[in-house]
mmCIF file of C-alpha atoms and ligand atoms in Angstrom:
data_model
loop_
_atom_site.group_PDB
_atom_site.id
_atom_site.type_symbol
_atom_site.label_atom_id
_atom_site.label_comp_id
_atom_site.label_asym_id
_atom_site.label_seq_id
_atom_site.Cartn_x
_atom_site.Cartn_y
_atom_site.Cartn_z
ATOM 1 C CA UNK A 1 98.783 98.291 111.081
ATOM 2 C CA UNK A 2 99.793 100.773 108.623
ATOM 3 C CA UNK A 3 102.054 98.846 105.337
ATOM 4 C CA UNK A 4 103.702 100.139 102.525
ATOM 5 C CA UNK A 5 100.610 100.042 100.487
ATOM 6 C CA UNK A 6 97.819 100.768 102.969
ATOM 7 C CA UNK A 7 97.683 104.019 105.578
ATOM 8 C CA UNK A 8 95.552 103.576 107.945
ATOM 9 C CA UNK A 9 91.853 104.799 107.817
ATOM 10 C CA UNK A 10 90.565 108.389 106.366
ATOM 11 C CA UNK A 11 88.678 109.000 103.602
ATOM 12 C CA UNK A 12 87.646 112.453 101.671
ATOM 13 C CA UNK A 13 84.566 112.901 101.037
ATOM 14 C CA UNK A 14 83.922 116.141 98.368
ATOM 15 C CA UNK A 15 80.535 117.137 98.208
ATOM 16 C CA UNK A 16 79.843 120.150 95.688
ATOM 17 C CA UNK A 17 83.577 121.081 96.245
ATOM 18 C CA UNK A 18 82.921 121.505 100.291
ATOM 19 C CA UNK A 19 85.709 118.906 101.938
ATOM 20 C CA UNK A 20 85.187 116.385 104.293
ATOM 21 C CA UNK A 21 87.750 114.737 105.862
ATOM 22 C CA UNK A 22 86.444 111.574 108.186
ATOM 23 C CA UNK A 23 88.711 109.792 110.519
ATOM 24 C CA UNK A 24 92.718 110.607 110.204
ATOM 25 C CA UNK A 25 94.842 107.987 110.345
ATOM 26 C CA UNK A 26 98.575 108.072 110.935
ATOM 27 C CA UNK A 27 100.382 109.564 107.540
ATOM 28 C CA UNK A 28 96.971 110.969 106.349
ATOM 29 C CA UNK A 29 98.304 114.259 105.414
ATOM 30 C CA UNK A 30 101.099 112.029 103.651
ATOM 31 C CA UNK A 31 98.502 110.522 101.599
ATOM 32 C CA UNK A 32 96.449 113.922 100.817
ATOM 33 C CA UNK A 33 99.281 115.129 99.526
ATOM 34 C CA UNK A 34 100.244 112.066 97.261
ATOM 35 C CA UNK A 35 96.598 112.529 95.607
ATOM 36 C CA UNK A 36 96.756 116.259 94.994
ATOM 37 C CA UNK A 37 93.861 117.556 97.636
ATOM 38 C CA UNK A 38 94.128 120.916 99.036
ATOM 39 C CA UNK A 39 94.713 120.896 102.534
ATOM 40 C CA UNK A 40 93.534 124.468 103.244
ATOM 41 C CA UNK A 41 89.962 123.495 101.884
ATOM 42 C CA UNK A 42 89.382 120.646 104.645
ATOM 43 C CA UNK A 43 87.315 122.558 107.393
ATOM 44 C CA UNK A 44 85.776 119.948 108.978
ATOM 45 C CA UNK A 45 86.966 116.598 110.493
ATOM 46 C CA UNK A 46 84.801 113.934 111.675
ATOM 47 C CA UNK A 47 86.092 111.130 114.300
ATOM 48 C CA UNK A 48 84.481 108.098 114.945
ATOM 49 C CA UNK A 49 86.531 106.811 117.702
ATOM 50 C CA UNK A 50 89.427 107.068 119.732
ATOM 51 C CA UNK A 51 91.758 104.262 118.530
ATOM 52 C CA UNK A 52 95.052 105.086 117.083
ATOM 53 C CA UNK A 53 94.501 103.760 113.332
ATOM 54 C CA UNK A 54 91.220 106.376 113.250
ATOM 55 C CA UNK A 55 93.141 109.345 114.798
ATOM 56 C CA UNK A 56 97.058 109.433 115.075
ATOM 57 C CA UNK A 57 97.233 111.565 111.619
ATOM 58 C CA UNK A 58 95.035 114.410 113.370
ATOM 59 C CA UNK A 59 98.093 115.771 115.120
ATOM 60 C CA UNK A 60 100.621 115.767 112.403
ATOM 61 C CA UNK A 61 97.820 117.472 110.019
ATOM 62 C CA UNK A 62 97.059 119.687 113.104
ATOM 63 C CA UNK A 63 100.823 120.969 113.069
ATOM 64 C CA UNK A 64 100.952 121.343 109.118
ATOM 65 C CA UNK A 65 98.051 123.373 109.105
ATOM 66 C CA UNK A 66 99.750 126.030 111.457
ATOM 67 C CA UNK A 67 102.965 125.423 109.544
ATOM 68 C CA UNK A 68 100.907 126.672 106.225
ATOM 69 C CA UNK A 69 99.991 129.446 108.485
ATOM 70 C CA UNK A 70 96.256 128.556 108.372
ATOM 71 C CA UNK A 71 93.606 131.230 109.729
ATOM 72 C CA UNK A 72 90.482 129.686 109.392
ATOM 73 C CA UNK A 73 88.518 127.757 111.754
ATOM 74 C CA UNK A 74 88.862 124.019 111.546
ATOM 75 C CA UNK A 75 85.546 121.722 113.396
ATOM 76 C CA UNK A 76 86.874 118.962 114.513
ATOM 77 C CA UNK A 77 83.426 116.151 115.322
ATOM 78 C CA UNK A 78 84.366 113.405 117.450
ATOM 79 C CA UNK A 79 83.727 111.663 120.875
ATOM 80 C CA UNK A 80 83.542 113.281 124.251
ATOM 81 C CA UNK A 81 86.801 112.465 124.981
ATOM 82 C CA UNK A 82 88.725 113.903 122.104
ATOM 83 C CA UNK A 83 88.242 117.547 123.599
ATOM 84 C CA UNK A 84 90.655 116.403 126.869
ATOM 85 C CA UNK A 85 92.890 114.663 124.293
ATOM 86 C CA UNK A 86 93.258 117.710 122.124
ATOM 87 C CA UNK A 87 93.568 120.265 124.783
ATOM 88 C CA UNK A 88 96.715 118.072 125.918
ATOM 89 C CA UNK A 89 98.153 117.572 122.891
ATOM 90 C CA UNK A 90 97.819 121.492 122.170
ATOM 91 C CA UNK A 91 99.199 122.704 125.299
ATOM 92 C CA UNK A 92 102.420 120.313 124.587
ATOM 93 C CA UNK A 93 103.371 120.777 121.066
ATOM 94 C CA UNK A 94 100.802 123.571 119.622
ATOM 95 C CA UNK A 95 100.557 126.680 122.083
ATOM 96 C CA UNK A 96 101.405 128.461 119.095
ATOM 97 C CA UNK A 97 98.315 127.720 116.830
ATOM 98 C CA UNK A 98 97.304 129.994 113.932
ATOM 99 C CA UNK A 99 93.944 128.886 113.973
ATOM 100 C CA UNK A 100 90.689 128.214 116.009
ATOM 101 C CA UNK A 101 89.926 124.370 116.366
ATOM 102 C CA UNK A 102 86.041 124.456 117.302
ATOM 103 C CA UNK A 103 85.498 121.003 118.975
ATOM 104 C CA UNK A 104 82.042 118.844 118.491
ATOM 105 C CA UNK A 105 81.450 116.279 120.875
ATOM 106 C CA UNK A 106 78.824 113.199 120.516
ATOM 107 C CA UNK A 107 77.659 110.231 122.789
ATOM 108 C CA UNK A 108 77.115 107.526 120.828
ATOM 109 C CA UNK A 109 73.888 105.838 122.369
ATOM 110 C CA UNK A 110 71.693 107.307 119.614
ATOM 111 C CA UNK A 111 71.923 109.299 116.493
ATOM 112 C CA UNK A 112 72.362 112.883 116.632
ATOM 113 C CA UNK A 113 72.612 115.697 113.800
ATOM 114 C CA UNK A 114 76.015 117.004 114.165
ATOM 115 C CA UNK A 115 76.759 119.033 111.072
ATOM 116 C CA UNK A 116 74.641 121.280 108.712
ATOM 117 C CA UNK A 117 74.804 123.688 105.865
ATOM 118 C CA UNK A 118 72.848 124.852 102.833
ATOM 119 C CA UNK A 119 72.886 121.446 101.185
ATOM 120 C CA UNK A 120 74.341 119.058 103.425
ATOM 121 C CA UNK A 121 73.685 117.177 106.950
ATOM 122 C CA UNK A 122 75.300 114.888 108.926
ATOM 123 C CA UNK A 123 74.182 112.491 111.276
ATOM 124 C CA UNK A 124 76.114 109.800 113.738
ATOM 125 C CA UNK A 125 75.241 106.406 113.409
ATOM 126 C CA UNK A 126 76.117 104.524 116.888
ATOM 127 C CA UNK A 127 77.758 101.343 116.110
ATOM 128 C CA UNK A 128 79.215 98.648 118.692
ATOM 129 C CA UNK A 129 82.593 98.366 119.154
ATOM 130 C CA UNK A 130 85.145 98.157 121.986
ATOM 131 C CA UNK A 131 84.968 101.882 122.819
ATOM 132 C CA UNK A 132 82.115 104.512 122.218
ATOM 133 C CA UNK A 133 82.070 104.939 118.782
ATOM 134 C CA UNK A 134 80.031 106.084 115.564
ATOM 135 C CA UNK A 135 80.071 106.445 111.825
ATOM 136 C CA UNK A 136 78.688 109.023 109.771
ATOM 137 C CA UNK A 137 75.737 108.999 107.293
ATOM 138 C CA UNK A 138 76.191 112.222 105.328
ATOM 139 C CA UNK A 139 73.188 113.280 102.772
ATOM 140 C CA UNK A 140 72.190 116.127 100.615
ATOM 141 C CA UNK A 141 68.923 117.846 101.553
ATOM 142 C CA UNK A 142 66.157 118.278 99.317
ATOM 143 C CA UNK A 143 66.933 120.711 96.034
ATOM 144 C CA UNK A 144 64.160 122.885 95.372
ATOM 145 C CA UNK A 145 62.918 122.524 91.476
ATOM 146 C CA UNK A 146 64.742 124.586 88.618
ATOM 147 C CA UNK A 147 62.026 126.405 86.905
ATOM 148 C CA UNK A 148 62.404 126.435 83.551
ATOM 149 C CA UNK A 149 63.883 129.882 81.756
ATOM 150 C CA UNK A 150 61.792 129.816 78.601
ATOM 151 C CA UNK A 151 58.661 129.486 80.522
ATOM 152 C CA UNK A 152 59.233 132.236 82.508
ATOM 153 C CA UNK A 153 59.100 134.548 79.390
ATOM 154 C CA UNK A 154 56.264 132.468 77.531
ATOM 155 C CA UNK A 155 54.276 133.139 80.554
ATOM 156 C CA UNK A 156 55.124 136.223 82.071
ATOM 157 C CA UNK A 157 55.634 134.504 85.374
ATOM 158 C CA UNK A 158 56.072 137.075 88.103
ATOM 159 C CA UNK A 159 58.854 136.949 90.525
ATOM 160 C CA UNK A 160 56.628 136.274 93.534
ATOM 161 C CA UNK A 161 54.982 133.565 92.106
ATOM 162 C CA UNK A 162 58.576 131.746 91.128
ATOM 163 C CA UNK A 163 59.170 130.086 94.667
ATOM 164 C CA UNK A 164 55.958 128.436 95.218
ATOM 165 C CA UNK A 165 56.220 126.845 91.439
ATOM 166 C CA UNK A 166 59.954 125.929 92.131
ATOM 167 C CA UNK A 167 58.045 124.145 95.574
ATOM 168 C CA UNK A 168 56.131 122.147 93.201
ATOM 169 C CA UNK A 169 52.919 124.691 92.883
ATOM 170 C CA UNK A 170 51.076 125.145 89.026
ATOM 171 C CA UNK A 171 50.317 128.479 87.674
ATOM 172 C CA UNK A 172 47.247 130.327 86.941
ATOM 173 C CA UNK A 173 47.295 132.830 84.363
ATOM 174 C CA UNK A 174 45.688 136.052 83.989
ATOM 175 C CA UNK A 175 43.002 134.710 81.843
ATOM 176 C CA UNK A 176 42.156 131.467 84.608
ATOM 177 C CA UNK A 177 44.491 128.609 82.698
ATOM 178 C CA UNK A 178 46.383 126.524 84.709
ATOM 179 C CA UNK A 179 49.977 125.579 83.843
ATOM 180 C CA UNK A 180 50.630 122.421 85.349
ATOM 181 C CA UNK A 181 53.979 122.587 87.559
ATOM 182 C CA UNK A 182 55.903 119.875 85.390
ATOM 183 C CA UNK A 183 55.818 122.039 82.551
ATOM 184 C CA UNK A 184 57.250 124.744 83.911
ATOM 185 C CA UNK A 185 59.756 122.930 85.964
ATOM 186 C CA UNK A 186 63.023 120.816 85.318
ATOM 187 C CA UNK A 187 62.661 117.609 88.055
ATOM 188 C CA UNK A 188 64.569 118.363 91.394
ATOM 189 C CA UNK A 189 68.067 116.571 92.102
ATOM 190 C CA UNK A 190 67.876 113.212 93.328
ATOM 191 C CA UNK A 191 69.187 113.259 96.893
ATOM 192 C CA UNK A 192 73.213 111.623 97.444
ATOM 193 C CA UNK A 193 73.937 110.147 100.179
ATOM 194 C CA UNK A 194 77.222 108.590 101.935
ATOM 195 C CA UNK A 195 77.524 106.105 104.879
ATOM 196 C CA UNK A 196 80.684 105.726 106.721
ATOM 197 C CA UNK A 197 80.838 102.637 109.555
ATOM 198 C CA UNK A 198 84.353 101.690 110.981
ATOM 199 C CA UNK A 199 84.764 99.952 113.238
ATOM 200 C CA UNK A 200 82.093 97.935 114.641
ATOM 201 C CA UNK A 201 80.580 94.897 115.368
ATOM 202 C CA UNK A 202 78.346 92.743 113.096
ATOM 203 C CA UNK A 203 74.995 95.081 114.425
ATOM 204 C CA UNK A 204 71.722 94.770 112.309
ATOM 205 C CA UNK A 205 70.760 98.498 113.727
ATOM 206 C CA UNK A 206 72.913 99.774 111.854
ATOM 207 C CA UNK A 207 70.575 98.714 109.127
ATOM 208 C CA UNK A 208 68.020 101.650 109.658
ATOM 209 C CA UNK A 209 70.417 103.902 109.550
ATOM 210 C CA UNK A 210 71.950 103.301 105.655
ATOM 211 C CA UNK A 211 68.615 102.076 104.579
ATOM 212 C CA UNK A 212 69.372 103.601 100.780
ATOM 213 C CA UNK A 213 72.136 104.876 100.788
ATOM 214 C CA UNK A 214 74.227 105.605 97.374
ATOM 215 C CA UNK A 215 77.568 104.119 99.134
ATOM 216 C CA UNK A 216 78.031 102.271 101.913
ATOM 217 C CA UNK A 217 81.409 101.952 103.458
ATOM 218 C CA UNK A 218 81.486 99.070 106.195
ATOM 219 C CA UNK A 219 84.734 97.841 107.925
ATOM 220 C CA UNK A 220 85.559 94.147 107.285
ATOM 221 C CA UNK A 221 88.653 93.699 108.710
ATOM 222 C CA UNK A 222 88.555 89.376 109.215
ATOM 223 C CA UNK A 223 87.335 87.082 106.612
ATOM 224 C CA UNK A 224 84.248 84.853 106.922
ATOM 225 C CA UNK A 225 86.129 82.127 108.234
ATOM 226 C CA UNK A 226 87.243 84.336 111.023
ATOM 227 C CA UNK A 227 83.702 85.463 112.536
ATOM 228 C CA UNK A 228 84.187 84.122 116.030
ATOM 229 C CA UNK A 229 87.824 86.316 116.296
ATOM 230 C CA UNK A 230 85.620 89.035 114.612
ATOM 231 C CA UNK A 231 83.099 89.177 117.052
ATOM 232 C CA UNK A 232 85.747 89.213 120.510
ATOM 233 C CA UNK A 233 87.530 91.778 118.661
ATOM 234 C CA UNK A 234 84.347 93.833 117.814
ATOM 235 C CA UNK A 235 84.714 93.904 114.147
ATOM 236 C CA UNK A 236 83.000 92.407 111.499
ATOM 237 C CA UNK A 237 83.652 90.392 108.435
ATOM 238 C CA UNK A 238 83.457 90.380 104.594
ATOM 239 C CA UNK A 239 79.868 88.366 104.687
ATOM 240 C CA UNK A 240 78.791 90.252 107.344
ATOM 241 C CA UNK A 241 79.369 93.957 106.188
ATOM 242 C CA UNK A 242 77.946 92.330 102.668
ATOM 243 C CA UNK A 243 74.845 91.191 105.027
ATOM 244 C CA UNK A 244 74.052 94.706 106.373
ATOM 245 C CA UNK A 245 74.544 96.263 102.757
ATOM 246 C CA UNK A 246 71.909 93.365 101.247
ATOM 247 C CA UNK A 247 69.292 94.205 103.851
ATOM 248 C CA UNK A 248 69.836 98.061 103.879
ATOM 249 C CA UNK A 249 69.333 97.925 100.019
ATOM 250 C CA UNK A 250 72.098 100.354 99.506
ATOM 251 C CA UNK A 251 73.701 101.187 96.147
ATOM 252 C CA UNK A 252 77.224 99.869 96.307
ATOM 253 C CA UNK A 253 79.278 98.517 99.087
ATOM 254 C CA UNK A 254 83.115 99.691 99.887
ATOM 255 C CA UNK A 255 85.029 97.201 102.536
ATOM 256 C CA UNK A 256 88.283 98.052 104.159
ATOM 257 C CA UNK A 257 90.178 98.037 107.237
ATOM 258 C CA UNK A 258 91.770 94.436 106.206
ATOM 259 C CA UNK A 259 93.822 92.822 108.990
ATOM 260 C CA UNK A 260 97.164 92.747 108.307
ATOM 261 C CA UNK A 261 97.370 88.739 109.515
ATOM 262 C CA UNK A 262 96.425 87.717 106.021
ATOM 263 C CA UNK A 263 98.593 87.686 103.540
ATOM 264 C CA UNK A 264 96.568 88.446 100.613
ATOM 265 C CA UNK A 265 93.495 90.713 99.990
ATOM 266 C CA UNK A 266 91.804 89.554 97.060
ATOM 267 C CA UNK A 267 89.146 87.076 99.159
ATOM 268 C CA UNK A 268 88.073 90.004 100.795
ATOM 269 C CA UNK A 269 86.034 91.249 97.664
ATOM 270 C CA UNK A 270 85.415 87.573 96.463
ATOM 271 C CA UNK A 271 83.739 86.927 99.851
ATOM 272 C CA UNK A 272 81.151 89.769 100.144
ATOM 273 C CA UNK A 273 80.233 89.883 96.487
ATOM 274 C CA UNK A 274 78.599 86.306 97.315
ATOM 275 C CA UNK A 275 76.160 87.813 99.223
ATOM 276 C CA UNK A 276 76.223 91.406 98.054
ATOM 277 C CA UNK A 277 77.457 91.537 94.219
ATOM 278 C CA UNK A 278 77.814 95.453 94.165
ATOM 279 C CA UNK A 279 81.136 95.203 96.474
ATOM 280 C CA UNK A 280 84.446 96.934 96.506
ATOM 281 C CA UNK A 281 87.691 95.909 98.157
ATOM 282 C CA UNK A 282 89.242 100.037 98.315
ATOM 283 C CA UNK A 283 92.592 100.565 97.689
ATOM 284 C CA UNK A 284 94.642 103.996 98.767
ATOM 285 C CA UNK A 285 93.851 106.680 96.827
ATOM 286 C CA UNK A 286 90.255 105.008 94.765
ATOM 287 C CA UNK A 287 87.402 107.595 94.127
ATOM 288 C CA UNK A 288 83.776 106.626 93.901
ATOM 289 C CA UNK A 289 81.739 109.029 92.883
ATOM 290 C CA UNK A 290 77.215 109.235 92.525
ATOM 291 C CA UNK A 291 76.612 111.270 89.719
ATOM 292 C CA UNK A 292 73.970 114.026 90.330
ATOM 293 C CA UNK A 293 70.953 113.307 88.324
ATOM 294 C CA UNK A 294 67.396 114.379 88.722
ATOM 295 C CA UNK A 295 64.216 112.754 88.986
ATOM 296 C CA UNK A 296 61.465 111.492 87.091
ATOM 297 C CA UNK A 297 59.006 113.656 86.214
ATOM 298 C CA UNK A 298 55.428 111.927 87.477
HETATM 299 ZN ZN1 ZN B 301 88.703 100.619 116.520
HETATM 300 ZN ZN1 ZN B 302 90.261 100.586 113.353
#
């Protein structure tokens, strides 16, 4: 339930300035606003179920969008069903739209690519809840090297020859030498990735699927003590979400999705940091970032 300090679930995720907006809970737009992000530079909306905390923001941003009088496409990722629930909602309260929504359905049974671009994919990750539903593991693809400037004069490196050293290739010079590739080359990018699970059951596959990952962000919405109402309910709690984070050797942890039955939040963090000491409790409006560094050179 939303309260007057938490809005139900969404999260942005900017990656090199492209906007990702995954799951749109009621008041979402509210809460965009309130921490200064653009609307007009969200293209693409990812789903993970169809429950009301996950989704009821999608029509009010929907109708704000045309009210800006947006033009450009907006992809909207989510179950099967959210094509039949959007075509409904449209035909009653939107027949005047501005803009193309391009819809992107998934089954949730296995992983599937759903999104990619120049330097980003996305993948489902099926998780186990009440009704079909997934989270999102989103991760950079592989950089190619920089080659270094300098070197390109000291050498004389022609132009066809600077792919296949950025690919990791030496040089031969006109007279036979060989420049090995790491001195012409800066290390590539390490690769960033982001894992998104709400809501789901305590489910060790998910393990496979954030093995690694820079942040992990897993639902805990009942306390330890609570695992039995966790598991009828299909969520999970703090230890558990802690649990999958330990195993999956990830980076750092983010919980949220508290129930509002307790009255205070501050176990929450307390509870999976005793099993996985690289845990956050998020608040409205926190930003994590992974800074973009490169590689050791071998
Ligand atoms: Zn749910
Ligand atoms: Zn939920």
């Amino acid at each position: 339930m939303p309260t007057s300090e938490r809005f139900p679930t969404a999260h942005l995720l900017n990656a090199n300035e492209r906007f990702f907006l995954i799951d749109c809970g009621e008041g979402t737009q509210i809460q965009l606003r309130r921490f200064k992000i653009r609307l007009g530079k969200i293209n693409n909306i990812f789903i993970s179920h169809m429950h009301g905390d996950h989704i009821f923001g999608l029509f009010g941003l929907i109708s704000s969008f045309c009210l800006l009088g947006r033009t450009s496409k907006l992809h909207i990722y989510g179950p099967v069903m959210l094509e039949e629930l959007l075509l409904d909602h449209l035909k009653y309260f939107q027949n005047d739209l501005t803009f193309q929504i391009v819809t992107h359905t998934f089954q949730n049974r296995r992983s599937a690519l759903i999104y990619q671009d120049k330097n980003i994919e996305v993948r489902t990750i099926p998780l186990l809840h009440r009704v079909p539903t997934c989270g999102f593991l989103f991760k950079e693809k592989k950089a190619p090297k920089n080659i270094k400037k300098e070197m390109v004069e000291k050498y004389k490196i022609p132009i066809k020859d600077i792919i296949r050293i950025k690919d990791g290739s030496d040089f031969v010079n006109a007279d036979g030498t060989i420049i090995p590739n790491d001195e012409l080359t800066l290390p590539a990018y390490k690769i960033r990735s982001y894992a998104f699970c709400s809501d789901t059951a305590y489910d060790e596959k998910v393990i496979e699927h954030v093995k690694s990952v820079d942040i992990l962000y897993h639902e805990t919405t009942f306390a330890h003590n609570d695992a039995e109402l966790a598991a009828e309910t299909t969520h999970s709690t703090t230890k558990q979400a802690a649990d999958i984070a330990r195993n999956a050797g990830v980076g750092k942890l983010l919980i949220g999705h508290f129930s509002s039955r307790y009255k205070n939040y501050d176990f929450f963090e307390q509870e999976a940091r005793e099993v996985f000491e690289n845990s956050v409790a998020v608040k409205d409006g926190d930003v994590f970032s992974v800074p973009k560094t490169r590689e050791e050179n071998k």
